[in-house]
């Protein structure tokens, strides 16, 4: 096609992908091209503005490596990661939330009731609950992968003072689907803002804070793995999460533990109790 105009270019580009290797790819590309072109037409995108967009992508590529992915961060602060999670929702299942960049493979195994506090400062928290199916029946042998930032708002990968895998652990729920472990209350923290995403946040008049949270991946045979986060109802950033991860159903009211609650875990009051039942949807 040689007589390309601003009105026929979209169909020309979509048609060029007519031989795509799958119907799904052809569909996704055609909708992506339609929205990208409509966006450029709507805002009358100038060459200088598009060059600024390309420069942003180049800078994101240069700052990304095995330990840092600026593209995921961009997707997070634009709400796209959260939207993709929300599109995966299933009735009766726990809502999904951000994976984030600090999940680590190979976290040490903890027994049910295990301790992550060790030498960490901070308010002790007993975390406990069950892993259930959509109908509320316990799931045998569910596996939980847990990670969080320390009380200074840093993950062990960001803080040379913390031992490897500090506040990270995996555990298997018991025969009634119950899990429990002890940890400390994490603090709110900033997502990395020393790169192009930080510049975008500043230019957009935004901050980089996330409310404090626990991360979990909960998995069991025959169920879709659940990646989610739990938040605390008194957090000042609950309504202003830089990555839009908060869902009402994931916000915990921490209780005050008593001597009886703490005895099996060697915890003495004062400590807090975070109680949450996860519900997985069948594959
Ligand atoms: C996190 O929760 O670990 C996280 C999520 C998005 C960006 C940065 C950190
Ligand atoms: Fe996090």
mmCIF file of C-alpha atoms and ligand atoms in Angstrom:
data_model
loop_
_atom_site.group_PDB
_atom_site.id
_atom_site.type_symbol
_atom_site.label_atom_id
_atom_site.label_comp_id
_atom_site.label_asym_id
_atom_site.label_seq_id
_atom_site.Cartn_x
_atom_site.Cartn_y
_atom_site.Cartn_z
ATOM 1 C CA UNK A 1 0.000 0.000 0.000
ATOM 2 C CA UNK A 2 1.608 3.284 -1.101
ATOM 3 C CA UNK A 3 -1.115 5.901 -0.525
ATOM 4 C CA UNK A 4 -0.855 5.884 3.275
ATOM 5 C CA UNK A 5 -2.901 8.592 5.008
ATOM 6 C CA UNK A 6 -3.588 9.453 8.651
ATOM 7 C CA UNK A 7 -6.954 7.755 8.235
ATOM 8 C CA UNK A 8 -5.967 4.471 6.560
ATOM 9 C CA UNK A 9 -2.614 3.788 8.249
ATOM 10 C CA UNK A 10 -4.207 1.903 11.176
ATOM 11 C CA UNK A 11 -5.910 -0.667 8.942
ATOM 12 C CA UNK A 12 -2.717 -0.983 6.874
ATOM 13 C CA UNK A 13 -0.628 -1.860 9.953
ATOM 14 C CA UNK A 14 -3.268 -4.253 11.301
ATOM 15 C CA UNK A 15 -3.427 -5.972 7.895
ATOM 16 C CA UNK A 16 0.355 -6.407 7.864
ATOM 17 C CA UNK A 17 -0.034 -8.802 10.821
ATOM 18 C CA UNK A 18 -2.660 -10.921 9.037
ATOM 19 C CA UNK A 19 -0.277 -13.908 9.007
ATOM 20 C CA UNK A 20 0.352 -13.835 12.779
ATOM 21 C CA UNK A 21 1.138 -17.240 14.289
ATOM 22 C CA UNK A 22 -2.069 -17.435 16.321
ATOM 23 C CA UNK A 23 -5.548 -15.949 16.283
ATOM 24 C CA UNK A 24 -5.029 -14.574 19.797
ATOM 25 C CA UNK A 25 -1.797 -12.788 18.787
ATOM 26 C CA UNK A 26 -3.487 -11.334 15.700
ATOM 27 C CA UNK A 27 -6.393 -10.071 17.835
ATOM 28 C CA UNK A 28 -4.193 -8.584 20.599
ATOM 29 C CA UNK A 29 -1.913 -6.840 18.077
ATOM 30 C CA UNK A 30 -4.813 -5.417 16.108
ATOM 31 C CA UNK A 31 -6.362 -3.921 19.274
ATOM 32 C CA UNK A 32 -3.004 -2.617 20.485
ATOM 33 C CA UNK A 33 -2.345 -0.883 17.173
ATOM 34 C CA UNK A 34 -5.854 0.571 17.132
ATOM 35 C CA UNK A 35 -5.479 2.053 20.632
ATOM 36 C CA UNK A 36 -1.930 3.327 20.042
ATOM 37 C CA UNK A 37 -2.932 5.065 16.824
ATOM 38 C CA UNK A 38 -6.116 6.494 18.328
ATOM 39 C CA UNK A 39 -4.040 7.800 21.240
ATOM 40 C CA UNK A 40 -1.580 9.554 18.896
ATOM 41 C CA UNK A 41 -4.443 11.044 16.865
ATOM 42 C CA UNK A 42 -6.374 12.133 19.954
ATOM 43 C CA UNK A 43 -3.485 13.973 21.651
ATOM 44 C CA UNK A 44 -1.988 15.134 18.305
ATOM 45 C CA UNK A 45 1.300 13.602 19.461
ATOM 46 C CA UNK A 46 4.264 15.764 18.356
ATOM 47 C CA UNK A 47 7.651 14.320 17.224
ATOM 48 C CA UNK A 48 9.293 15.887 20.315
ATOM 49 C CA UNK A 49 6.804 14.221 22.641
ATOM 50 C CA UNK A 50 7.227 10.838 20.970
ATOM 51 C CA UNK A 51 11.015 11.223 21.173
ATOM 52 C CA UNK A 52 10.621 11.865 24.932
ATOM 53 C CA UNK A 53 8.596 8.632 25.107
ATOM 54 C CA UNK A 54 11.286 6.681 23.248
ATOM 55 C CA UNK A 55 13.990 8.218 25.486
ATOM 56 C CA UNK A 56 12.023 7.033 28.532
ATOM 57 C CA UNK A 57 11.979 3.480 27.151
ATOM 58 C CA UNK A 58 15.721 3.614 26.341
ATOM 59 C CA UNK A 59 16.563 4.830 29.844
ATOM 60 C CA UNK A 60 14.341 2.103 31.322
ATOM 61 C CA UNK A 61 16.247 -0.492 29.270
ATOM 62 C CA UNK A 62 19.658 0.826 30.341
ATOM 63 C CA UNK A 63 18.837 0.838 34.073
ATOM 64 C CA UNK A 64 17.249 -2.646 33.995
ATOM 65 C CA UNK A 65 19.224 -5.813 34.744
ATOM 66 C CA UNK A 66 18.685 -9.144 36.528
ATOM 67 C CA UNK A 67 18.104 -7.343 39.826
ATOM 68 C CA UNK A 68 15.984 -4.423 38.621
ATOM 69 C CA UNK A 69 13.280 -4.211 35.974
ATOM 70 C CA UNK A 70 12.207 -0.638 35.261
ATOM 71 C CA UNK A 71 9.573 -1.808 32.764
ATOM 72 C CA UNK A 72 7.724 -3.757 35.467
ATOM 73 C CA UNK A 73 7.942 -0.695 37.699
ATOM 74 C CA UNK A 74 6.508 1.477 34.902
ATOM 75 C CA UNK A 75 3.672 -1.024 34.448
ATOM 76 C CA UNK A 76 3.112 -0.921 38.235
ATOM 77 C CA UNK A 77 2.899 2.863 38.625
ATOM 78 C CA UNK A 78 0.649 3.117 35.555
ATOM 79 C CA UNK A 79 -1.774 0.670 37.196
ATOM 80 C CA UNK A 80 -1.384 -1.858 34.378
ATOM 81 C CA UNK A 81 0.072 -4.632 36.587
ATOM 82 C CA UNK A 82 -2.828 -4.204 38.997
ATOM 83 C CA UNK A 83 -5.395 -4.134 36.205
ATOM 84 C CA UNK A 84 -4.019 -7.415 34.805
ATOM 85 C CA UNK A 85 -4.288 -8.920 38.333
ATOM 86 C CA UNK A 86 -7.862 -7.673 38.679
ATOM 87 C CA UNK A 87 -8.824 -9.209 35.331
ATOM 88 C CA UNK A 88 -7.785 -12.609 36.761
ATOM 89 C CA UNK A 89 -10.238 -12.412 39.678
ATOM 90 C CA UNK A 90 -12.550 -15.394 40.341
ATOM 91 C CA UNK A 91 -15.722 -15.469 42.445
ATOM 92 C CA UNK A 92 -15.076 -16.682 45.969
ATOM 93 C CA UNK A 93 -11.277 -16.536 45.589
ATOM 94 C CA UNK A 94 -8.903 -14.146 47.375
ATOM 95 C CA UNK A 95 -8.181 -11.034 45.331
ATOM 96 C CA UNK A 96 -4.827 -10.832 43.611
ATOM 97 C CA UNK A 97 -2.251 -8.082 44.045
ATOM 98 C CA UNK A 98 1.240 -7.103 42.886
ATOM 99 C CA UNK A 99 4.135 -9.547 42.786
ATOM 100 C CA UNK A 100 6.634 -6.666 42.907
ATOM 101 C CA UNK A 101 10.338 -7.037 42.159
ATOM 102 C CA UNK A 102 11.573 -8.484 45.464
ATOM 103 C CA UNK A 103 10.240 -12.031 45.372
ATOM 104 C CA UNK A 104 13.161 -14.495 45.622
ATOM 105 C CA UNK A 105 13.266 -18.139 44.615
ATOM 106 C CA UNK A 106 14.670 -20.520 47.207
ATOM 107 C CA UNK A 107 13.392 -18.905 50.419
ATOM 108 C CA UNK A 108 14.124 -21.162 53.416
ATOM 109 C CA UNK A 109 11.427 -23.606 54.532
ATOM 110 C CA UNK A 110 9.760 -22.787 57.859
ATOM 111 C CA UNK A 111 7.773 -25.276 59.951
ATOM 112 C CA UNK A 112 4.128 -24.326 60.693
ATOM 113 C CA UNK A 113 4.480 -21.909 63.604
ATOM 114 C CA UNK A 114 8.023 -20.994 62.538
ATOM 115 C CA UNK A 115 9.757 -17.759 63.432
ATOM 116 C CA UNK A 116 11.001 -15.044 61.070
ATOM 117 C CA UNK A 117 11.615 -12.408 63.761
ATOM 118 C CA UNK A 118 15.102 -13.591 64.755
ATOM 119 C CA UNK A 119 17.220 -10.468 65.234
ATOM 120 C CA UNK A 120 14.790 -8.060 63.541
ATOM 121 C CA UNK A 121 13.614 -4.973 65.412
ATOM 122 C CA UNK A 122 9.964 -4.055 65.151
ATOM 123 C CA UNK A 123 6.533 -4.902 66.495
ATOM 124 C CA UNK A 124 6.100 -8.717 66.661
ATOM 125 C CA UNK A 125 3.154 -10.107 64.686
ATOM 126 C CA UNK A 126 1.656 -13.591 64.769
ATOM 127 C CA UNK A 127 0.339 -14.278 61.250
ATOM 128 C CA UNK A 128 -2.166 -17.104 61.033
ATOM 129 C CA UNK A 129 -5.115 -18.407 59.073
ATOM 130 C CA UNK A 130 -6.163 -21.151 56.696
ATOM 131 C CA UNK A 131 -5.925 -21.989 53.020
ATOM 132 C CA UNK A 132 -9.382 -22.850 51.672
ATOM 133 C CA UNK A 133 -11.067 -23.574 48.374
ATOM 134 C CA UNK A 134 -13.821 -21.381 46.928
ATOM 135 C CA UNK A 135 -16.434 -23.346 48.905
ATOM 136 C CA UNK A 136 -14.551 -22.846 52.189
ATOM 137 C CA UNK A 137 -13.114 -26.385 52.528
ATOM 138 C CA UNK A 138 -9.477 -26.650 53.701
ATOM 139 C CA UNK A 139 -6.873 -27.422 51.029
ATOM 140 C CA UNK A 140 -4.435 -30.092 52.164
ATOM 141 C CA UNK A 141 -0.764 -29.454 51.652
ATOM 142 C CA UNK A 142 -1.066 -25.887 50.364
ATOM 143 C CA UNK A 143 2.315 -24.177 50.030
ATOM 144 C CA UNK A 144 2.838 -20.548 51.132
ATOM 145 C CA UNK A 145 5.726 -18.399 49.964
ATOM 146 C CA UNK A 146 6.039 -15.278 52.133
ATOM 147 C CA UNK A 147 8.222 -12.162 51.944
ATOM 148 C CA UNK A 148 8.249 -8.665 53.387
ATOM 149 C CA UNK A 149 10.386 -5.578 53.977
ATOM 150 C CA UNK A 150 12.015 -4.989 57.361
ATOM 151 C CA UNK A 151 10.925 -2.285 59.808
ATOM 152 C CA UNK A 152 13.254 0.179 58.002
ATOM 153 C CA UNK A 153 11.209 -0.259 54.794
ATOM 154 C CA UNK A 154 13.967 -2.201 52.973
ATOM 155 C CA UNK A 155 14.021 -5.747 51.582
ATOM 156 C CA UNK A 156 17.148 -7.781 52.286
ATOM 157 C CA UNK A 157 18.264 -7.343 48.651
ATOM 158 C CA UNK A 158 18.387 -3.546 49.207
ATOM 159 C CA UNK A 159 20.101 -3.530 52.592
ATOM 160 C CA UNK A 160 23.603 -4.915 53.195
ATOM 161 C CA UNK A 161 22.876 -4.945 56.972
ATOM 162 C CA UNK A 162 20.248 -7.686 56.563
ATOM 163 C CA UNK A 163 21.126 -11.376 56.178
ATOM 164 C CA UNK A 164 20.182 -13.121 52.932
ATOM 165 C CA UNK A 165 16.480 -14.168 52.933
ATOM 166 C CA UNK A 166 15.757 -12.045 56.016
ATOM 167 C CA UNK A 167 11.967 -12.066 56.573
ATOM 168 C CA UNK A 168 11.436 -14.516 53.696
ATOM 169 C CA UNK A 169 10.160 -18.070 54.123
ATOM 170 C CA UNK A 170 8.050 -20.864 52.692
ATOM 171 C CA UNK A 171 5.700 -23.047 54.689
ATOM 172 C CA UNK A 172 3.202 -25.822 54.121
ATOM 173 C CA UNK A 173 -0.282 -25.571 55.628
ATOM 174 C CA UNK A 174 -1.249 -28.445 57.964
ATOM 175 C CA UNK A 175 -3.902 -31.138 57.353
ATOM 176 C CA UNK A 176 -6.685 -28.665 58.276
ATOM 177 C CA UNK A 177 -5.275 -26.074 55.879
ATOM 178 C CA UNK A 178 -3.902 -23.993 58.796
ATOM 179 C CA UNK A 179 -0.727 -21.941 58.664
ATOM 180 C CA UNK A 180 0.975 -19.748 61.274
ATOM 181 C CA UNK A 181 4.301 -17.995 61.705
ATOM 182 C CA UNK A 182 5.753 -15.069 63.608
ATOM 183 C CA UNK A 183 7.305 -11.990 62.062
ATOM 184 C CA UNK A 184 7.536 -8.226 62.586
ATOM 185 C CA UNK A 185 5.294 -5.491 61.303
ATOM 186 C CA UNK A 186 6.784 -4.045 58.097
ATOM 187 C CA UNK A 187 6.897 -0.308 57.315
ATOM 188 C CA UNK A 188 5.693 1.697 54.295
ATOM 189 C CA UNK A 189 8.443 2.202 51.719
ATOM 190 C CA UNK A 190 9.221 3.992 48.469
ATOM 191 C CA UNK A 191 9.325 2.120 45.175
ATOM 192 C CA UNK A 192 12.675 2.816 43.453
ATOM 193 C CA UNK A 193 12.540 6.415 42.161
ATOM 194 C CA UNK A 194 16.128 7.065 41.043
ATOM 195 C CA UNK A 195 15.406 6.140 37.405
ATOM 196 C CA UNK A 196 13.077 7.207 34.593
ATOM 197 C CA UNK A 197 9.996 5.984 36.493
ATOM 198 C CA UNK A 198 10.979 8.273 39.394
ATOM 199 C CA UNK A 199 11.243 11.177 36.926
ATOM 200 C CA UNK A 200 7.787 10.341 35.600
ATOM 201 C CA UNK A 201 6.359 10.260 39.149
ATOM 202 C CA UNK A 202 7.904 13.656 39.930
ATOM 203 C CA UNK A 203 6.773 15.182 36.619
ATOM 204 C CA UNK A 204 3.282 13.867 37.320
ATOM 205 C CA UNK A 205 3.188 15.359 40.830
ATOM 206 C CA UNK A 206 3.125 11.909 42.438
ATOM 207 C CA UNK A 207 4.921 10.274 45.366
ATOM 208 C CA UNK A 208 6.579 6.828 45.399
ATOM 209 C CA UNK A 209 5.161 5.416 48.669
ATOM 210 C CA UNK A 210 3.551 2.025 49.129
ATOM 211 C CA UNK A 211 1.583 1.159 52.266
ATOM 212 C CA UNK A 212 3.252 -1.504 54.436
ATOM 213 C CA UNK A 213 2.350 -5.034 53.351
ATOM 214 C CA UNK A 214 3.025 -8.736 53.528
ATOM 215 C CA UNK A 215 3.556 -10.590 50.224
ATOM 216 C CA UNK A 216 2.272 -14.127 49.643
ATOM 217 C CA UNK A 217 2.189 -16.651 46.839
ATOM 218 C CA UNK A 218 -0.156 -19.482 47.822
ATOM 219 C CA UNK A 219 -0.175 -22.623 45.685
ATOM 220 C CA UNK A 220 -1.688 -26.111 45.763
ATOM 221 C CA UNK A 221 -2.126 -28.896 43.208
ATOM 222 C CA UNK A 222 -5.289 -28.412 41.169
ATOM 223 C CA UNK A 223 -5.633 -24.705 42.061
ATOM 224 C CA UNK A 224 -4.480 -21.511 40.364
ATOM 225 C CA UNK A 225 -1.491 -20.065 42.241
ATOM 226 C CA UNK A 226 -2.457 -16.888 44.084
ATOM 227 C CA UNK A 227 -0.083 -13.914 44.255
ATOM 228 C CA UNK A 228 -1.355 -11.335 46.696
ATOM 229 C CA UNK A 229 -0.550 -8.881 49.481
ATOM 230 C CA UNK A 230 -2.036 -8.054 52.887
ATOM 231 C CA UNK A 231 -2.204 -4.471 54.205
ATOM 232 C CA UNK A 232 -2.953 -2.839 57.584
ATOM 233 C CA UNK A 233 -6.048 -0.720 58.185
ATOM 234 C CA UNK A 234 -4.222 2.120 59.986
ATOM 235 C CA UNK A 235 -1.675 2.753 57.225
ATOM 236 C CA UNK A 236 -1.420 6.353 56.019
ATOM 237 C CA UNK A 237 -0.763 5.270 52.406
ATOM 238 C CA UNK A 238 -3.676 2.860 52.086
ATOM 239 C CA UNK A 239 -5.567 5.242 49.802
ATOM 240 C CA UNK A 240 -2.476 6.427 47.922
ATOM 241 C CA UNK A 241 -0.490 3.314 46.974
ATOM 242 C CA UNK A 242 1.996 4.238 44.209
ATOM 243 C CA UNK A 243 1.260 0.917 42.471
ATOM 244 C CA UNK A 244 -2.533 0.658 43.107
ATOM 245 C CA UNK A 245 -2.262 -2.712 44.871
ATOM 246 C CA UNK A 246 -4.730 -2.173 47.735
ATOM 247 C CA UNK A 247 -8.087 -3.983 47.726
ATOM 248 C CA UNK A 248 -10.522 -3.587 50.616
ATOM 249 C CA UNK A 249 -10.682 -7.368 51.101
ATOM 250 C CA UNK A 250 -6.900 -7.506 51.666
ATOM 251 C CA UNK A 251 -6.791 -4.907 54.456
ATOM 252 C CA UNK A 252 -6.286 -6.388 57.933
ATOM 253 C CA UNK A 253 -7.261 -5.021 61.315
ATOM 254 C CA UNK A 254 -4.436 -6.215 63.561
ATOM 255 C CA UNK A 255 -5.584 -7.665 66.879
ATOM 256 C CA UNK A 256 -3.699 -7.656 70.186
ATOM 257 C CA UNK A 257 -2.377 -11.101 71.073
ATOM 258 C CA UNK A 258 -2.708 -12.470 74.601
ATOM 259 C CA UNK A 259 -0.469 -14.902 76.503
ATOM 260 C CA UNK A 260 -2.489 -17.916 75.338
ATOM 261 C CA UNK A 261 -2.239 -16.897 71.649
ATOM 262 C CA UNK A 262 1.512 -16.467 71.973
ATOM 263 C CA UNK A 263 2.402 -19.574 74.015
ATOM 264 C CA UNK A 264 2.731 -22.072 71.094
ATOM 265 C CA UNK A 265 5.101 -19.660 69.358
ATOM 266 C CA UNK A 266 7.147 -18.529 72.350
ATOM 267 C CA UNK A 267 5.690 -15.009 72.025
ATOM 268 C CA UNK A 268 4.814 -12.920 75.064
ATOM 269 C CA UNK A 269 2.467 -9.895 74.919
ATOM 270 C CA UNK A 270 2.594 -7.228 73.657
ATOM 271 C CA UNK A 271 2.336 -8.533 70.093
ATOM 272 C CA UNK A 272 -0.169 -8.189 67.247
ATOM 273 C CA UNK A 273 -2.192 -10.861 65.456
ATOM 274 C CA UNK A 274 -2.808 -10.821 61.694
ATOM 275 C CA UNK A 275 -5.499 -13.330 60.792
ATOM 276 C CA UNK A 276 -6.309 -14.119 57.167
ATOM 277 C CA UNK A 277 -7.844 -17.052 55.276
ATOM 278 C CA UNK A 278 -6.730 -17.459 51.658
ATOM 279 C CA UNK A 279 -9.188 -18.897 49.129
ATOM 280 C CA UNK A 280 -7.869 -20.465 45.943
ATOM 281 C CA UNK A 281 -9.839 -21.076 42.764
ATOM 282 C CA UNK A 282 -9.689 -24.453 41.057
ATOM 283 C CA UNK A 283 -7.761 -24.658 37.759
HETATM 284 C C1 LIG B 1 6.616 -4.441 46.139
HETATM 285 O O1 LIG B 1 5.552 -4.509 46.703
HETATM 286 O O2 LIG B 1 7.544 -5.109 46.576
HETATM 287 C C2 LIG B 1 6.759 -3.527 44.967
HETATM 288 C C3 LIG B 1 5.761 -3.479 44.044
HETATM 289 C C4 LIG B 1 5.899 -2.641 42.952
HETATM 290 C C5 LIG B 1 7.035 -1.872 42.805
HETATM 291 C C6 LIG B 1 8.047 -1.944 43.750
HETATM 292 C C7 LIG B 1 7.908 -2.764 44.863
HETATM 293 FE FE1 LIG B 2 6.579 -5.106 48.596
#
